[in-house]
Amino acid sequence: PTEGLSTGAYLVLAKRPEADPVPVIQSPGANWLLVCQPVGPTHALADTLGRHLQSQGQRIAVATVLNGGVELSGQSLCLDLESPASAAALLATAGANNGQVDHVVYLADLGASASIHLTGVLYLVQALTRPTVSPRLWLVTAGGALVEGLSRRVSPDIHAAALWGLGRVVMNECPALVC
């Protein structure tokens, strides 16, 4: 029954027993670019994630998506989410400030502006595939793909599901991004 399954992308969901310890793997410091909204739950999550990663020896840059632009760690860098050149400029600036970007985390709170975020992520993916060493891309949603057994505090979100679906396409089309 496994004939023909040697290639392709698969989603594997697993649950470990709570009593099993989670191994901590020490990895060399990497450069992370966290992209989030300037306020709200994605900003709070980026802040928490950034502090945790820094405590593990990782280097962090935070880019906040604004109306008509992105601000990178106190520096103003205008990024039109509908412009592929702006996505490439963001990556170039982040790389110039911290060195080669190893991981890009897009924390999505899509709401009514889902189409502009989907377009922005698409251009970000295109910009990420240009370097010789592609950074790993992480797309974080809430309610985009519900998993059995998780808290029911997260409601299904059709806009997040669209981004989750785009992530699945990126997995197949751009395997170097390890999305």
mmCIF file of C-alpha atoms in Angstrom:
data_model
loop_
_atom_site.group_PDB
_atom_site.id
_atom_site.type_symbol
_atom_site.label_atom_id
_atom_site.label_comp_id
_atom_site.label_asym_id
_atom_site.label_seq_id
_atom_site.Cartn_x
_atom_site.Cartn_y
_atom_site.Cartn_z
ATOM 1 C CA PRO A 1 0.000 0.000 0.000
ATOM 2 C CA THR A 2 2.982 2.387 0.164
ATOM 3 C CA GLU A 3 3.763 2.173 -3.542
ATOM 4 C CA GLY A 4 4.088 5.610 -5.109
ATOM 5 C CA LEU A 5 4.406 7.396 -1.753
ATOM 6 C CA SER A 6 8.160 7.942 -1.912
ATOM 7 C CA THR A 7 7.833 11.575 -3.022
ATOM 8 C CA GLY A 8 5.641 14.504 -2.081
ATOM 9 C CA ALA A 9 4.766 16.449 1.035
ATOM 10 C CA TYR A 10 2.860 14.882 3.893
ATOM 11 C CA LEU A 11 1.288 16.314 7.026
ATOM 12 C CA VAL A 12 1.937 14.041 9.982
ATOM 13 C CA LEU A 13 0.165 14.802 13.221
ATOM 14 C CA ALA A 14 1.248 13.038 16.373
ATOM 15 C CA LYS A 15 0.715 13.342 20.075
ATOM 16 C CA ARG A 16 3.306 12.300 22.621
ATOM 17 C CA PRO A 17 2.362 11.151 26.107
ATOM 18 C CA GLU A 18 2.517 14.065 28.533
ATOM 19 C CA ALA A 19 4.793 12.053 30.837
ATOM 20 C CA ASP A 20 7.511 11.780 28.156
ATOM 21 C CA PRO A 21 10.158 14.496 28.539
ATOM 22 C CA VAL A 22 10.720 16.882 25.648
ATOM 23 C CA PRO A 23 14.390 16.774 24.616
ATOM 24 C CA VAL A 24 16.113 20.134 24.365
ATOM 25 C CA ILE A 25 18.363 20.313 21.324
ATOM 26 C CA GLN A 26 21.075 22.933 21.467
ATOM 27 C CA SER A 27 21.687 24.445 18.066
ATOM 28 C CA PRO A 28 24.104 27.151 17.015
ATOM 29 C CA GLY A 29 22.717 30.684 17.003
ATOM 30 C CA ALA A 30 20.649 31.466 13.940
ATOM 31 C CA ASN A 31 19.183 34.698 12.572
ATOM 32 C CA TRP A 32 15.395 34.915 12.808
ATOM 33 C CA LEU A 33 13.138 37.485 11.145
ATOM 34 C CA LEU A 34 9.713 37.676 12.836
ATOM 35 C CA VAL A 35 7.006 39.473 10.831
ATOM 36 C CA CYS A 36 3.867 40.579 12.701
ATOM 37 C CA GLN A 37 1.306 43.367 13.073
ATOM 38 C CA PRO A 38 2.376 46.369 15.198
ATOM 39 C CA VAL A 39 -0.220 45.622 17.907
ATOM 40 C CA GLY A 40 -2.466 42.760 18.885
ATOM 41 C CA PRO A 41 -2.012 39.043 19.367
ATOM 42 C CA THR A 42 0.628 38.510 16.666
ATOM 43 C CA HIS A 43 2.817 41.257 18.123
ATOM 44 C CA ALA A 44 2.518 39.746 21.601
ATOM 45 C CA LEU A 45 3.341 36.304 20.193
ATOM 46 C CA ALA A 46 6.347 37.687 18.282
ATOM 47 C CA ASP A 47 7.565 39.371 21.465
ATOM 48 C CA THR A 48 7.226 36.144 23.479
ATOM 49 C CA LEU A 49 8.767 34.013 20.727
ATOM 50 C CA GLY A 50 11.615 36.504 20.270
ATOM 51 C CA ARG A 51 12.458 36.481 23.991
ATOM 52 C CA HIS A 52 12.407 32.676 24.058
ATOM 53 C CA LEU A 53 14.616 32.373 20.983
ATOM 54 C CA GLN A 54 17.064 34.935 22.387
ATOM 55 C CA SER A 55 17.259 32.939 25.618
ATOM 56 C CA GLN A 56 18.344 30.005 23.440
ATOM 57 C CA GLY A 57 21.161 32.042 21.845
ATOM 58 C CA GLN A 58 19.306 32.987 18.657
ATOM 59 C CA ARG A 59 19.468 36.447 17.032
ATOM 60 C CA ILE A 60 16.132 38.174 16.373
ATOM 61 C CA ALA A 61 14.891 40.975 14.114
ATOM 62 C CA VAL A 62 11.212 41.961 14.222
ATOM 63 C CA ALA A 63 9.433 43.507 11.241
ATOM 64 C CA THR A 64 5.967 44.905 11.856
ATOM 65 C CA VAL A 65 3.483 45.069 9.009
ATOM 66 C CA LEU A 66 1.959 48.531 8.791
ATOM 67 C CA ASN A 67 -0.544 50.158 6.468
ATOM 68 C CA GLY A 68 1.611 50.702 3.407
ATOM 69 C CA GLY A 69 4.890 49.711 5.019
ATOM 70 C CA VAL A 70 6.989 47.662 7.413
ATOM 71 C CA GLU A 71 9.165 48.905 10.235
ATOM 72 C CA LEU A 72 12.236 46.837 11.063
ATOM 73 C CA SER A 73 13.612 47.028 14.610
ATOM 74 C CA GLY A 74 13.240 50.767 15.009
ATOM 75 C CA GLN A 75 14.384 51.507 11.468
ATOM 76 C CA SER A 76 11.722 52.611 9.066
ATOM 77 C CA LEU A 77 11.618 50.455 5.953
ATOM 78 C CA CYS A 78 8.599 50.962 3.747
ATOM 79 C CA LEU A 79 7.225 47.664 2.437
ATOM 80 C CA ASP A 80 4.223 47.548 0.169
ATOM 81 C CA LEU A 81 2.842 44.032 0.660
ATOM 82 C CA GLU A 82 1.868 44.058 -3.002
ATOM 83 C CA SER A 83 5.426 44.766 -4.191
ATOM 84 C CA PRO A 84 7.944 41.958 -4.730
ATOM 85 C CA ALA A 85 10.773 44.513 -4.703
ATOM 86 C CA SER A 86 9.779 45.639 -1.216
ATOM 87 C CA ALA A 87 9.845 42.073 0.108
ATOM 88 C CA ALA A 88 13.351 41.630 -1.299
ATOM 89 C CA ALA A 89 14.386 44.969 0.289
ATOM 90 C CA LEU A 90 13.121 43.802 3.695
ATOM 91 C CA LEU A 91 15.196 40.618 3.468
ATOM 92 C CA ALA A 92 18.248 42.554 2.289
ATOM 93 C CA THR A 93 17.956 45.023 5.182
ATOM 94 C CA ALA A 94 17.424 42.274 7.744
ATOM 95 C CA GLY A 95 20.417 40.407 6.330
ATOM 96 C CA ALA A 96 22.597 43.525 6.328
ATOM 97 C CA ASN A 97 21.743 44.247 9.968
ATOM 98 C CA ASN A 98 22.091 40.715 11.383
ATOM 99 C CA GLY A 99 23.756 38.573 8.734
ATOM 100 C CA GLN A 100 22.156 35.878 6.566
ATOM 101 C CA VAL A 101 18.528 35.331 7.618
ATOM 102 C CA ASP A 102 18.091 31.661 8.540
ATOM 103 C CA HIS A 103 14.416 31.647 9.533
ATOM 104 C CA VAL A 104 11.467 33.868 8.558
ATOM 105 C CA VAL A 105 8.360 33.584 10.751
ATOM 106 C CA TYR A 106 5.198 35.227 9.403
ATOM 107 C CA LEU A 107 2.711 35.561 12.259
ATOM 108 C CA ALA A 108 -0.667 36.052 10.606
ATOM 109 C CA ASP A 109 -3.683 37.838 12.033
ATOM 110 C CA LEU A 110 -5.460 38.189 8.722
ATOM 111 C CA GLY A 111 -8.987 39.423 9.426
ATOM 112 C CA ALA A 112 -10.569 41.526 6.702
ATOM 113 C CA SER A 113 -7.224 42.238 4.986
ATOM 114 C CA ALA A 114 -6.504 38.589 4.104
ATOM 115 C CA SER A 115 -5.930 39.174 0.391
ATOM 116 C CA ILE A 116 -3.153 41.734 0.927
ATOM 117 C CA HIS A 117 -1.428 39.397 3.410
ATOM 118 C CA LEU A 118 -1.672 36.464 1.000
ATOM 119 C CA THR A 119 -0.155 38.600 -1.752
ATOM 120 C CA GLY A 120 2.556 39.816 0.624
ATOM 121 C CA VAL A 121 3.424 36.260 1.667
ATOM 122 C CA LEU A 122 3.589 35.212 -1.980
ATOM 123 C CA TYR A 123 6.083 37.996 -2.739
ATOM 124 C CA LEU A 124 8.004 37.143 0.416
ATOM 125 C CA VAL A 125 8.245 33.531 -0.785
ATOM 126 C CA GLN A 126 9.504 34.705 -4.177
ATOM 127 C CA ALA A 127 12.134 36.893 -2.485
ATOM 128 C CA LEU A 128 13.168 34.033 -0.173
ATOM 129 C CA THR A 129 13.847 31.677 -3.077
ATOM 130 C CA ARG A 130 16.449 33.997 -4.631
ATOM 131 C CA PRO A 131 19.394 33.571 -2.216
ATOM 132 C CA THR A 132 21.765 30.641 -2.650
ATOM 133 C CA VAL A 133 20.815 29.441 0.839
ATOM 134 C CA SER A 134 17.056 29.786 1.344
ATOM 135 C CA PRO A 135 15.904 30.583 4.876
ATOM 136 C CA ARG A 136 13.300 28.329 6.458
ATOM 137 C CA LEU A 137 9.816 29.847 6.243
ATOM 138 C CA TRP A 138 7.293 29.506 9.058
ATOM 139 C CA LEU A 139 3.667 30.598 8.516
ATOM 140 C CA VAL A 140 1.794 30.865 11.817
ATOM 141 C CA THR A 141 -2.004 31.049 11.835
ATOM 142 C CA ALA A 142 -4.802 30.610 14.359
ATOM 143 C CA GLY A 143 -7.750 28.537 13.184
ATOM 144 C CA GLY A 144 -6.343 27.819 9.735
ATOM 145 C CA ALA A 145 -6.066 24.063 10.258
ATOM 146 C CA LEU A 146 -7.817 22.655 13.288
ATOM 147 C CA VAL A 147 -6.360 19.598 14.954
ATOM 148 C CA GLU A 148 -8.422 17.141 16.959
ATOM 149 C CA GLY A 149 -7.851 17.322 20.688
ATOM 150 C CA LEU A 150 -6.674 20.941 20.846
ATOM 151 C CA SER A 151 -8.384 23.700 22.778
ATOM 152 C CA ARG A 152 -11.708 24.782 21.330
ATOM 153 C CA ARG A 153 -10.873 28.407 22.123
ATOM 154 C CA VAL A 154 -9.590 28.698 18.561
ATOM 155 C CA SER A 155 -12.422 29.009 16.059
ATOM 156 C CA PRO A 156 -12.076 28.017 12.403
ATOM 157 C CA ASP A 157 -10.881 30.964 10.312
ATOM 158 C CA ILE A 158 -11.425 30.846 6.547
ATOM 159 C CA HIS A 159 -8.802 33.558 5.934
ATOM 160 C CA ALA A 160 -6.178 31.704 7.976
ATOM 161 C CA ALA A 161 -7.122 28.513 6.116
ATOM 162 C CA ALA A 162 -6.247 30.276 2.836
ATOM 163 C CA LEU A 163 -2.788 31.144 4.200
ATOM 164 C CA TRP A 164 -2.388 27.604 5.529
ATOM 165 C CA GLY A 165 -3.261 26.323 2.042
ATOM 166 C CA LEU A 166 -0.692 28.671 0.491
ATOM 167 C CA GLY A 167 1.851 27.216 2.922
ATOM 168 C CA ARG A 168 1.017 23.722 1.676
ATOM 169 C CA VAL A 169 1.613 24.873 -1.913
ATOM 170 C CA VAL A 170 4.947 26.450 -0.888
ATOM 171 C CA MET A 171 5.932 23.116 0.685
ATOM 172 C CA ASN A 172 5.444 21.421 -2.686
ATOM 173 C CA GLU A 173 6.726 24.147 -4.999
ATOM 174 C CA CYS A 174 9.654 25.510 -2.956
ATOM 175 C CA PRO A 175 10.983 22.591 -0.866
ATOM 176 C CA ALA A 176 14.183 24.517 -0.061
ATOM 177 C CA LEU A 177 12.157 26.798 2.243
ATOM 178 C CA VAL A 178 11.147 23.811 4.395
ATOM 179 C CA CYS A 179 7.816 25.566 5.035
#
